[in-house]
XYZ file of C-alpha atoms in Angstrom:
487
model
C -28.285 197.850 256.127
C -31.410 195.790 256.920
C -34.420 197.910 258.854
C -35.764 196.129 261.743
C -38.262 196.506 264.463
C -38.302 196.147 267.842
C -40.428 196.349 270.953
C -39.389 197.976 274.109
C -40.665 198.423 277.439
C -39.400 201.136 279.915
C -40.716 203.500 282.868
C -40.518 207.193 282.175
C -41.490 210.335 283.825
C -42.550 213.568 282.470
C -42.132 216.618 284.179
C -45.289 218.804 283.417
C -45.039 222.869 284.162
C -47.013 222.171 287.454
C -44.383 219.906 288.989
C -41.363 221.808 287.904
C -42.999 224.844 289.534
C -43.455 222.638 292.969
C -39.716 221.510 292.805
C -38.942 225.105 291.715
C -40.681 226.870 294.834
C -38.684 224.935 296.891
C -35.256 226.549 295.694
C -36.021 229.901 295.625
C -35.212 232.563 298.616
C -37.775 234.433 300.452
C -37.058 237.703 298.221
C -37.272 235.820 294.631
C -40.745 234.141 296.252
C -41.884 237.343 297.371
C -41.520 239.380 293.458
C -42.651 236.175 291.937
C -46.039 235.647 293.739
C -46.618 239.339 293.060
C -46.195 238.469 289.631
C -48.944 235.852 290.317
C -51.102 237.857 291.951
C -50.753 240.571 289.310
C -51.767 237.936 286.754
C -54.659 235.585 288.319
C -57.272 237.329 289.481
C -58.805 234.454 291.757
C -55.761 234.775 293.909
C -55.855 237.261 296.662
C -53.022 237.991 299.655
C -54.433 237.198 302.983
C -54.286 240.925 305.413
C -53.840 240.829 309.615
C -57.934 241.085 309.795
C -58.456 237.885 307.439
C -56.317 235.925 309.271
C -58.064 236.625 312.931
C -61.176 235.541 311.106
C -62.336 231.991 311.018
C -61.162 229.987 307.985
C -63.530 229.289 305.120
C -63.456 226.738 302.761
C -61.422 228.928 300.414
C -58.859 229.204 302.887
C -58.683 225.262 303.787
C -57.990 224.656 300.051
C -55.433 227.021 300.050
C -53.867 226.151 303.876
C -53.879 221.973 302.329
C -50.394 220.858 302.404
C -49.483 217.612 300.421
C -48.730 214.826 301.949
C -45.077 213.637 300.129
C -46.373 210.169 299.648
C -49.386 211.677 297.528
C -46.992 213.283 294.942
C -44.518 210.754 293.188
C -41.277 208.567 294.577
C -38.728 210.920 295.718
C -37.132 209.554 292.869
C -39.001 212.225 290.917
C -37.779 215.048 293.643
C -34.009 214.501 292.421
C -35.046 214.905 288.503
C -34.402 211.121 288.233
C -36.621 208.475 285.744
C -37.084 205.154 287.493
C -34.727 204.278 283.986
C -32.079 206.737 284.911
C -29.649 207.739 287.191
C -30.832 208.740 290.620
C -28.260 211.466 290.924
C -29.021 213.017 287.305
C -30.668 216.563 288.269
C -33.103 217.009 285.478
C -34.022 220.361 286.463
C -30.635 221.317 286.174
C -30.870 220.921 282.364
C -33.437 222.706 281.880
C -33.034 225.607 279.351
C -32.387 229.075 280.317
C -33.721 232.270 278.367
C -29.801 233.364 277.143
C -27.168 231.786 276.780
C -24.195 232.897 279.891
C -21.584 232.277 276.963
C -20.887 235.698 275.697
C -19.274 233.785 272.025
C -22.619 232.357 271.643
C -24.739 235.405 272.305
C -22.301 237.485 269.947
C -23.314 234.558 267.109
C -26.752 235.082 267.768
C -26.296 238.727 267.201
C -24.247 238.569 264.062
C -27.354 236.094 262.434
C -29.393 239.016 261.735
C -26.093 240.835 259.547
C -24.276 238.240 258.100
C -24.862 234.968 256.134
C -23.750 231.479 256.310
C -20.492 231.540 255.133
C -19.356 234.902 257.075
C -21.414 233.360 260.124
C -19.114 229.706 259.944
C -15.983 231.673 259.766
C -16.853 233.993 262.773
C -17.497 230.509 265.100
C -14.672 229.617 263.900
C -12.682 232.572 265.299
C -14.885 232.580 268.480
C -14.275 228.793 269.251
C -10.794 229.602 269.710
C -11.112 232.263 271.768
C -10.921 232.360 275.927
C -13.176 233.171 278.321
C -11.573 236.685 277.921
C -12.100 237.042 274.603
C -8.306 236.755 273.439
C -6.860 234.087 270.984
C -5.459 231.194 272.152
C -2.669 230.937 268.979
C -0.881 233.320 267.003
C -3.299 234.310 264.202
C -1.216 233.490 261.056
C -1.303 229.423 262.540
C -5.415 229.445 263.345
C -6.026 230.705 260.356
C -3.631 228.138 258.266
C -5.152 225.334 260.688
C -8.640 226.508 259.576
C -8.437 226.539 255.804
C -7.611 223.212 256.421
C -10.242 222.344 258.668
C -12.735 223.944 256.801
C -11.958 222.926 253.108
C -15.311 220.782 252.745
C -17.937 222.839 253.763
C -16.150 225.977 252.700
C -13.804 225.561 249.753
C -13.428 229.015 249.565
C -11.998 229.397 252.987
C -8.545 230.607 252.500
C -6.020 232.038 255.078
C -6.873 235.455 253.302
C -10.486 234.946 253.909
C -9.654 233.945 257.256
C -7.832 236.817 258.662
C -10.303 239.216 256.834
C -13.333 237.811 258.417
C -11.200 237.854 262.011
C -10.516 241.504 261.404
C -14.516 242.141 260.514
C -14.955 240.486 264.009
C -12.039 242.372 266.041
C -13.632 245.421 264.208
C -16.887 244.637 264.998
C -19.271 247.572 266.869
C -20.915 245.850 269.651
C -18.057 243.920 270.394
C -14.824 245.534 269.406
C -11.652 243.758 270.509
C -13.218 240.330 269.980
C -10.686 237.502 268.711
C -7.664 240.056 269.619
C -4.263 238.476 270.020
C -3.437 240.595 272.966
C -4.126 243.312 274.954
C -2.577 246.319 272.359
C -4.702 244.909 269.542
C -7.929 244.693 271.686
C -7.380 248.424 272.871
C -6.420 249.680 269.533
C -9.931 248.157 268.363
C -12.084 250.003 270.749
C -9.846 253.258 269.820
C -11.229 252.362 266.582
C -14.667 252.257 267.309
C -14.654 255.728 269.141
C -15.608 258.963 267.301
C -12.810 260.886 265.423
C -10.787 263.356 267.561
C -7.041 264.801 268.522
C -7.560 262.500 271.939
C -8.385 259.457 270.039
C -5.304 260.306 267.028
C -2.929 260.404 270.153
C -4.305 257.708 272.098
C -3.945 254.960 268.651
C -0.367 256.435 268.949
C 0.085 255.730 272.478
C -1.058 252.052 272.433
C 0.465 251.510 268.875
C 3.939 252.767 269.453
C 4.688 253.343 273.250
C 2.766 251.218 275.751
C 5.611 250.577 277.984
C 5.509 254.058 278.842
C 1.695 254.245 279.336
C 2.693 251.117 281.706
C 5.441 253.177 283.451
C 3.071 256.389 283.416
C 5.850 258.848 282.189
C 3.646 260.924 280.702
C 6.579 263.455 280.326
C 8.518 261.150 278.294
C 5.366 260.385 276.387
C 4.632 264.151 275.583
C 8.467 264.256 274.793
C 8.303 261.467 272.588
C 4.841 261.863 270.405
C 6.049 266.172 270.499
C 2.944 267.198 272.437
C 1.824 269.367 274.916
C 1.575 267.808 279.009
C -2.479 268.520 278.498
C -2.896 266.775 275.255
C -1.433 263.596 276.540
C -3.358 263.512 279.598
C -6.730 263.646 277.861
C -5.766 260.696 275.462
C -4.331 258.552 278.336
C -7.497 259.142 280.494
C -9.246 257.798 276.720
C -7.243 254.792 277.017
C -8.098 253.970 280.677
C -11.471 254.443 280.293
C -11.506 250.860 277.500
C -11.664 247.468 278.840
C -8.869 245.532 279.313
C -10.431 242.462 277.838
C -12.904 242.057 274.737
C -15.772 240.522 277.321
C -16.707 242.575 279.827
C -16.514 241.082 282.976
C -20.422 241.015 285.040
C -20.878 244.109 287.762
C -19.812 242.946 291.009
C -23.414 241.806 292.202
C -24.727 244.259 294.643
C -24.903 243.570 298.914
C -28.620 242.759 299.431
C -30.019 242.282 302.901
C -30.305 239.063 304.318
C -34.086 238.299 304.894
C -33.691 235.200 307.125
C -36.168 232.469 306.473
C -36.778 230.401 309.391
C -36.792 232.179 313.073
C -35.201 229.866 316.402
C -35.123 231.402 319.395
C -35.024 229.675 322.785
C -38.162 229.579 325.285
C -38.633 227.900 328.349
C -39.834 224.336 327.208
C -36.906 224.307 324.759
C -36.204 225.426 321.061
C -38.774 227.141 319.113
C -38.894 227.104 315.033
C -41.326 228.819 313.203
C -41.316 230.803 309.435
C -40.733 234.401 308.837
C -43.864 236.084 307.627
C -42.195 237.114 304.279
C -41.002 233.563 303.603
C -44.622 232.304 304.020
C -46.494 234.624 302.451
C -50.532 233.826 302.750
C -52.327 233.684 299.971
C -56.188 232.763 299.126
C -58.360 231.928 296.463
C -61.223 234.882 296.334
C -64.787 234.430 297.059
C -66.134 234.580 293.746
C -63.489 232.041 292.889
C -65.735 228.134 292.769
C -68.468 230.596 291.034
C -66.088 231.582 288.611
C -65.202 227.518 287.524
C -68.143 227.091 285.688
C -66.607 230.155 283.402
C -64.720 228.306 280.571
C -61.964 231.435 280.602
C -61.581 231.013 283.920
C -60.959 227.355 284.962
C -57.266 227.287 283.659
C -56.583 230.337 286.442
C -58.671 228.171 288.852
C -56.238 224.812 288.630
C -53.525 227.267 287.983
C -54.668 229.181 291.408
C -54.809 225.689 293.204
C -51.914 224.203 292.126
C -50.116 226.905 293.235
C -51.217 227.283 297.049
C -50.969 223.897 296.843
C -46.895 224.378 295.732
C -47.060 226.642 298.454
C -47.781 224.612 301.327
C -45.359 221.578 300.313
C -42.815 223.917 300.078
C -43.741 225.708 303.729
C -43.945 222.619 305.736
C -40.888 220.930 304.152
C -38.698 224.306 305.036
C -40.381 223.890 308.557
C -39.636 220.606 309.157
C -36.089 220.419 307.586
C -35.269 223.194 309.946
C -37.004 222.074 313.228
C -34.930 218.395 312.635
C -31.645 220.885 312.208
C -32.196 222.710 315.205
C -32.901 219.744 317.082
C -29.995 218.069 316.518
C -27.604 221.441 316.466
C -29.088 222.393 319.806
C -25.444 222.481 321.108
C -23.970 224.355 318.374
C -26.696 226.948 319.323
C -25.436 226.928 322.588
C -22.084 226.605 322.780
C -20.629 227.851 319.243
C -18.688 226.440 316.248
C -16.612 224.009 318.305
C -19.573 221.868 319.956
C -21.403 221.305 316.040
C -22.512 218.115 315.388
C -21.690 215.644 312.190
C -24.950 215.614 310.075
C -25.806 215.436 306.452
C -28.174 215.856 303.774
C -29.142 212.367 304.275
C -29.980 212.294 307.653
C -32.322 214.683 307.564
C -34.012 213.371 304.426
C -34.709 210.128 306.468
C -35.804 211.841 309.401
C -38.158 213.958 307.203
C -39.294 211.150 305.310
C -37.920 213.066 301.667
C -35.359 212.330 299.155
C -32.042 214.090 299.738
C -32.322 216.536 296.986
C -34.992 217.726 298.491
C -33.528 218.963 301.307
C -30.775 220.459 299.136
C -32.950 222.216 297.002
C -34.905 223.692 300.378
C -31.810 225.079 302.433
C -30.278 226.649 299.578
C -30.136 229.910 299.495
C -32.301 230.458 302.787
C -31.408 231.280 306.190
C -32.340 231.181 309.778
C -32.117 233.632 312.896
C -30.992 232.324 315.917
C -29.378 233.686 318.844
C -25.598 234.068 317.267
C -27.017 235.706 314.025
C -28.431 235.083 310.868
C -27.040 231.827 309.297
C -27.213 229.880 306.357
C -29.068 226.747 306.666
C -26.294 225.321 305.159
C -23.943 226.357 308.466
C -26.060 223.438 310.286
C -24.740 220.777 307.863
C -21.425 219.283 309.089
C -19.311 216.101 307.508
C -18.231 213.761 309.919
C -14.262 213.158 310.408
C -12.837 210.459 309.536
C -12.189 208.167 312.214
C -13.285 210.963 314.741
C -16.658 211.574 316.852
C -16.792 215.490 316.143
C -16.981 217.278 312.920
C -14.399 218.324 310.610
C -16.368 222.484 311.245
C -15.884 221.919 315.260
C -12.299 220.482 314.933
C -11.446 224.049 312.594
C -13.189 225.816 314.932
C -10.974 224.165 317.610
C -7.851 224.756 315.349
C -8.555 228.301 315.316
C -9.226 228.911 319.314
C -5.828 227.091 319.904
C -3.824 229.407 317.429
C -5.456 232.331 318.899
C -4.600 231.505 322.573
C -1.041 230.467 321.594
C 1.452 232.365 323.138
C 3.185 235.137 321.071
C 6.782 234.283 321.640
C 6.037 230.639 321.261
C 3.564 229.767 318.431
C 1.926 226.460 317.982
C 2.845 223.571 315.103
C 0.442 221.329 313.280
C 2.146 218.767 315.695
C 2.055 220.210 318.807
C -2.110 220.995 317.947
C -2.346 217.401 316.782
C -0.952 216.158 319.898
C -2.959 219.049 322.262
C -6.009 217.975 320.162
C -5.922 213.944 321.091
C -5.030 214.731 324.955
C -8.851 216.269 324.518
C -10.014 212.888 323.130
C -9.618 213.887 318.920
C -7.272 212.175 317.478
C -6.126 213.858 314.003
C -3.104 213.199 311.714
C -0.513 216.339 311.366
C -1.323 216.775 308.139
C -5.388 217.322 308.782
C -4.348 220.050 310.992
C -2.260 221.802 308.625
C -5.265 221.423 305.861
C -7.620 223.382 308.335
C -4.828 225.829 308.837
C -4.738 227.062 305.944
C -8.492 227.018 305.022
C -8.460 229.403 307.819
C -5.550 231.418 305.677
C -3.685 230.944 309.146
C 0.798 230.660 308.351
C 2.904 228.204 309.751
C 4.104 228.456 313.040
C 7.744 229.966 311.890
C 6.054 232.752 309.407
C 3.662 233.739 312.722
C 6.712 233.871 315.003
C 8.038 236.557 311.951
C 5.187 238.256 311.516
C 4.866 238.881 315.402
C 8.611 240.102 314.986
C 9.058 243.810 314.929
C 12.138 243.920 312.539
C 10.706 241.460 310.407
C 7.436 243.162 309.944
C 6.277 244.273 306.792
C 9.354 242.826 304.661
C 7.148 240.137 302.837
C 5.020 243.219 301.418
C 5.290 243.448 297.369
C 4.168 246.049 294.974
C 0.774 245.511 293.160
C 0.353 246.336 289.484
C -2.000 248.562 288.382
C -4.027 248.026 285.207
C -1.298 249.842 282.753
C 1.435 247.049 284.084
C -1.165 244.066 283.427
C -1.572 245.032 279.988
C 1.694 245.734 279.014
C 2.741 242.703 280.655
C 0.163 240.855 278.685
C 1.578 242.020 275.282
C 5.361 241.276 276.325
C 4.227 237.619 276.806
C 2.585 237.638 273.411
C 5.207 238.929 272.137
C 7.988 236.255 273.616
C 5.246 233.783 272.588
């Protein structure tokens, strides 16, 4: 191989912790802006929140540099707003790869625990084990074949690798006490595990029993056959099956169901007499200040990072105020008659339109109506409500048409319902022309039946037949282990 030079020219852009925390500002909600400027404020001591008697006073020249918004064309081409190099693809999100502080995978953040207690040889064998495991922790393959496929697969950089090894380091990690159940090959093996892990006691002895030797009848929840069969007392067999129920059904444990938090809308509309107001919610545009001591407190060497850092910030601030402001006074403008007149009068609009009318890249106005809402007259909405794609080969939006869909079915008459045909056809007498099978898409986003299962369901002899029998959590496992088993 012969080592060459060669010259290359190319236009790059680096993304410096100042501009990722402009493009970040503009993402986050009202509440996330609100705990993270406290943060700031907590921090920087030239920064100061503005109160109801500062803002009646007249503006100094500590609040003009903090009230300066950015003119877009100052910072650079919205080219940089998407993440994009002028080299790269304009749809590549750089921001998106940027790294988090853990890992969501919970394989890798199990490897990163078992680092600190086991070498390099115990540590290749474990993400081994791990990389064939699903999101749910289980195995994807009998045990006995992964392990024969890895001693293979693993011959060079671990000659002593056997199948023996194998299996012994997989039972280490079923075994293991943070995780126990991990790299199970079913549901029986990942409870016995966590049985396992418990303290010694008669509940635990009878539970290993229960999930060793007779979980079909934990599934059927005989308990008197179960006290029958293990020859013990009614009592004793309670306790151990309220042990069992208490384990997880899966090694990972799924995330808590995230918890309801209010909606703090972000952009206020209400309608006055010379038309449509817009304006920001105070706790979306929080006002902050630089402090009075602040330009005395530059020529400090200590203090002129928290100075630029101070600035930069307000600065941040005020680009991401007046873009919020004006993406949603161009979305209210143009969804006056959705306003008005509901889901059926929407308008077709996109991202791009109102990136053009702003005079912004389209990202931009992704990144500033996620995750933020606005409180008009028929509630508090998501800013992305106001987008709507335009049907194909139709002057109303595909949202108005479903909306449309759904007023029709609900006005139908009960002996008689409506077919995707007959809507189609009662759909172009009002000007929209729509294929059959559009209607029946819509339909069933709208988790609507067909017109024959409505004309049962509305049937009072028919009612209630289609209802089936849901399995608890003792009937999902051992169903789980019954198709390991056939497996």
């Amino acid at each position: 191989m012969k080592a060459s030079l060669q010259a290359k020219m190319g236009q790059s852009m680096t993304l410096t912790p100042q501009l990722l925390q402009s493009i970040r500002l503009l993402q986050v909600t009202s509440l996330q802006l609100e705990q993270e400027l406290q943060q700031v404020l907590e921090r920087n001591p030239l920064l100061e929140q503005e109160t109801e008697e500062d803002e009646s006073a007249p503006p100094s020249d500590a609040d003009t540099a903090a009230q300066e918004t950015a003119a877009w064309d100052e910072l650079p081409e919205p080219m940089f707003l998407s993440g994009g190099g002028h080299a790269g693809d304009a749809e590549d999100d750089a921001t998106a790869r940027i790294a988090a502080g853990e890992s969501s995978d919970p394989r890798q953040r199990l490897l990163q625990q078992l680092q600190l207690r086991c070498d390099a040889r115990e540590l290749a064998m474990a993400a081994y084990w791990l990389d064939r495991c699903d999101d749910r922790g289980y195995l994807e393959e009998e045990p006995q074949a992964l392990a024969r496929q890895g001693a293979a697969q693993l011959a060079d950089a671990l000659p002593d690798a056997t199948c023996e090894t194998l299996l012994d380091a997989r039972q280490r990690l079923l075994l293991d006490g943070e995780w126990p159940g991990m790299a199970a090959a079913d549901p029986g093996e990942c409870l016995l595990a966590q049985l396992r892990a418990l303290p010694a006691g008669d509940a635990r002895a009878l539970a290993l029993r229960i999930v060793g030797e007779h979980l079909d009848l934990l599934a059927s929840h005989d308990h008197a056959a179960l006290a029958a069969r293990l020859k013990s007392s009614p009592d004793a067999v309670a306790a151990a099956v309220a042990l069992i129920l208490s384990l997880q059904p899966h090694p990972v444990e799924q995330p808590p169901e995230p918890e309801t938090a209010a909606i703090v809308p972000d952009v206020i509309t209400w309608r006055a007499a010379d038309g449509w107001q817009v304006r920001l919610s105070a706790r979306s545009a929080p006002r902050l200040r630089l402090c009075a001591y602040a330009e005395q407190a530059s020529g400090h060497e200590g203090m002129r990072g928290l100075l630029e850092e101070a600035r930069w910030l307000l600065r941040s601030l005020g680009i991401r105020n007046e873009t919020l402001l004006k993406t949603a006074r161009v979305l209210v403008t143009r969804q006056q008659a959705f306003l008005e007149r509901g889901e059926e009068a929407i308008a077709p609009l996109t991202l791009k339109e109102v990136a053009e009318e702003i005079g912004v890249h389209e990202s931009t106005v992704s990144r500033i109506t996620t995750g933020k809402y606005i409180q008009t007259p028929r509630g508090t909405l998501e800013l992305k409500r106001l987008f709507a794609v335009r049907l194909e080969g139709a002057e109303v939006s595909g949202t108005a048409i479903k909306a449309m869909v759904r007023r029709l079915i609900e006005d139908e008459p009960a002996h008689a319902p409506l077919g995707d045909e007959v809507i189609a056809a009662m759909l172009a007498r009002q000007g929209i022309r729509v294929a059959r099978r559009t209607v029946a898409k819509y339909r069933e986003q709208l988790s609507i039946a067909p017109a024959r299962l409505r004309r049962r369901e509305r049937n009072p002899r028919t009612r209630g037949a289609s209802r089936t029998r849901r399995c608890g959590w003792a009937e999902r496992v051992a169903q789980g282990r019954t198709k390991q088993g056939r497996t």
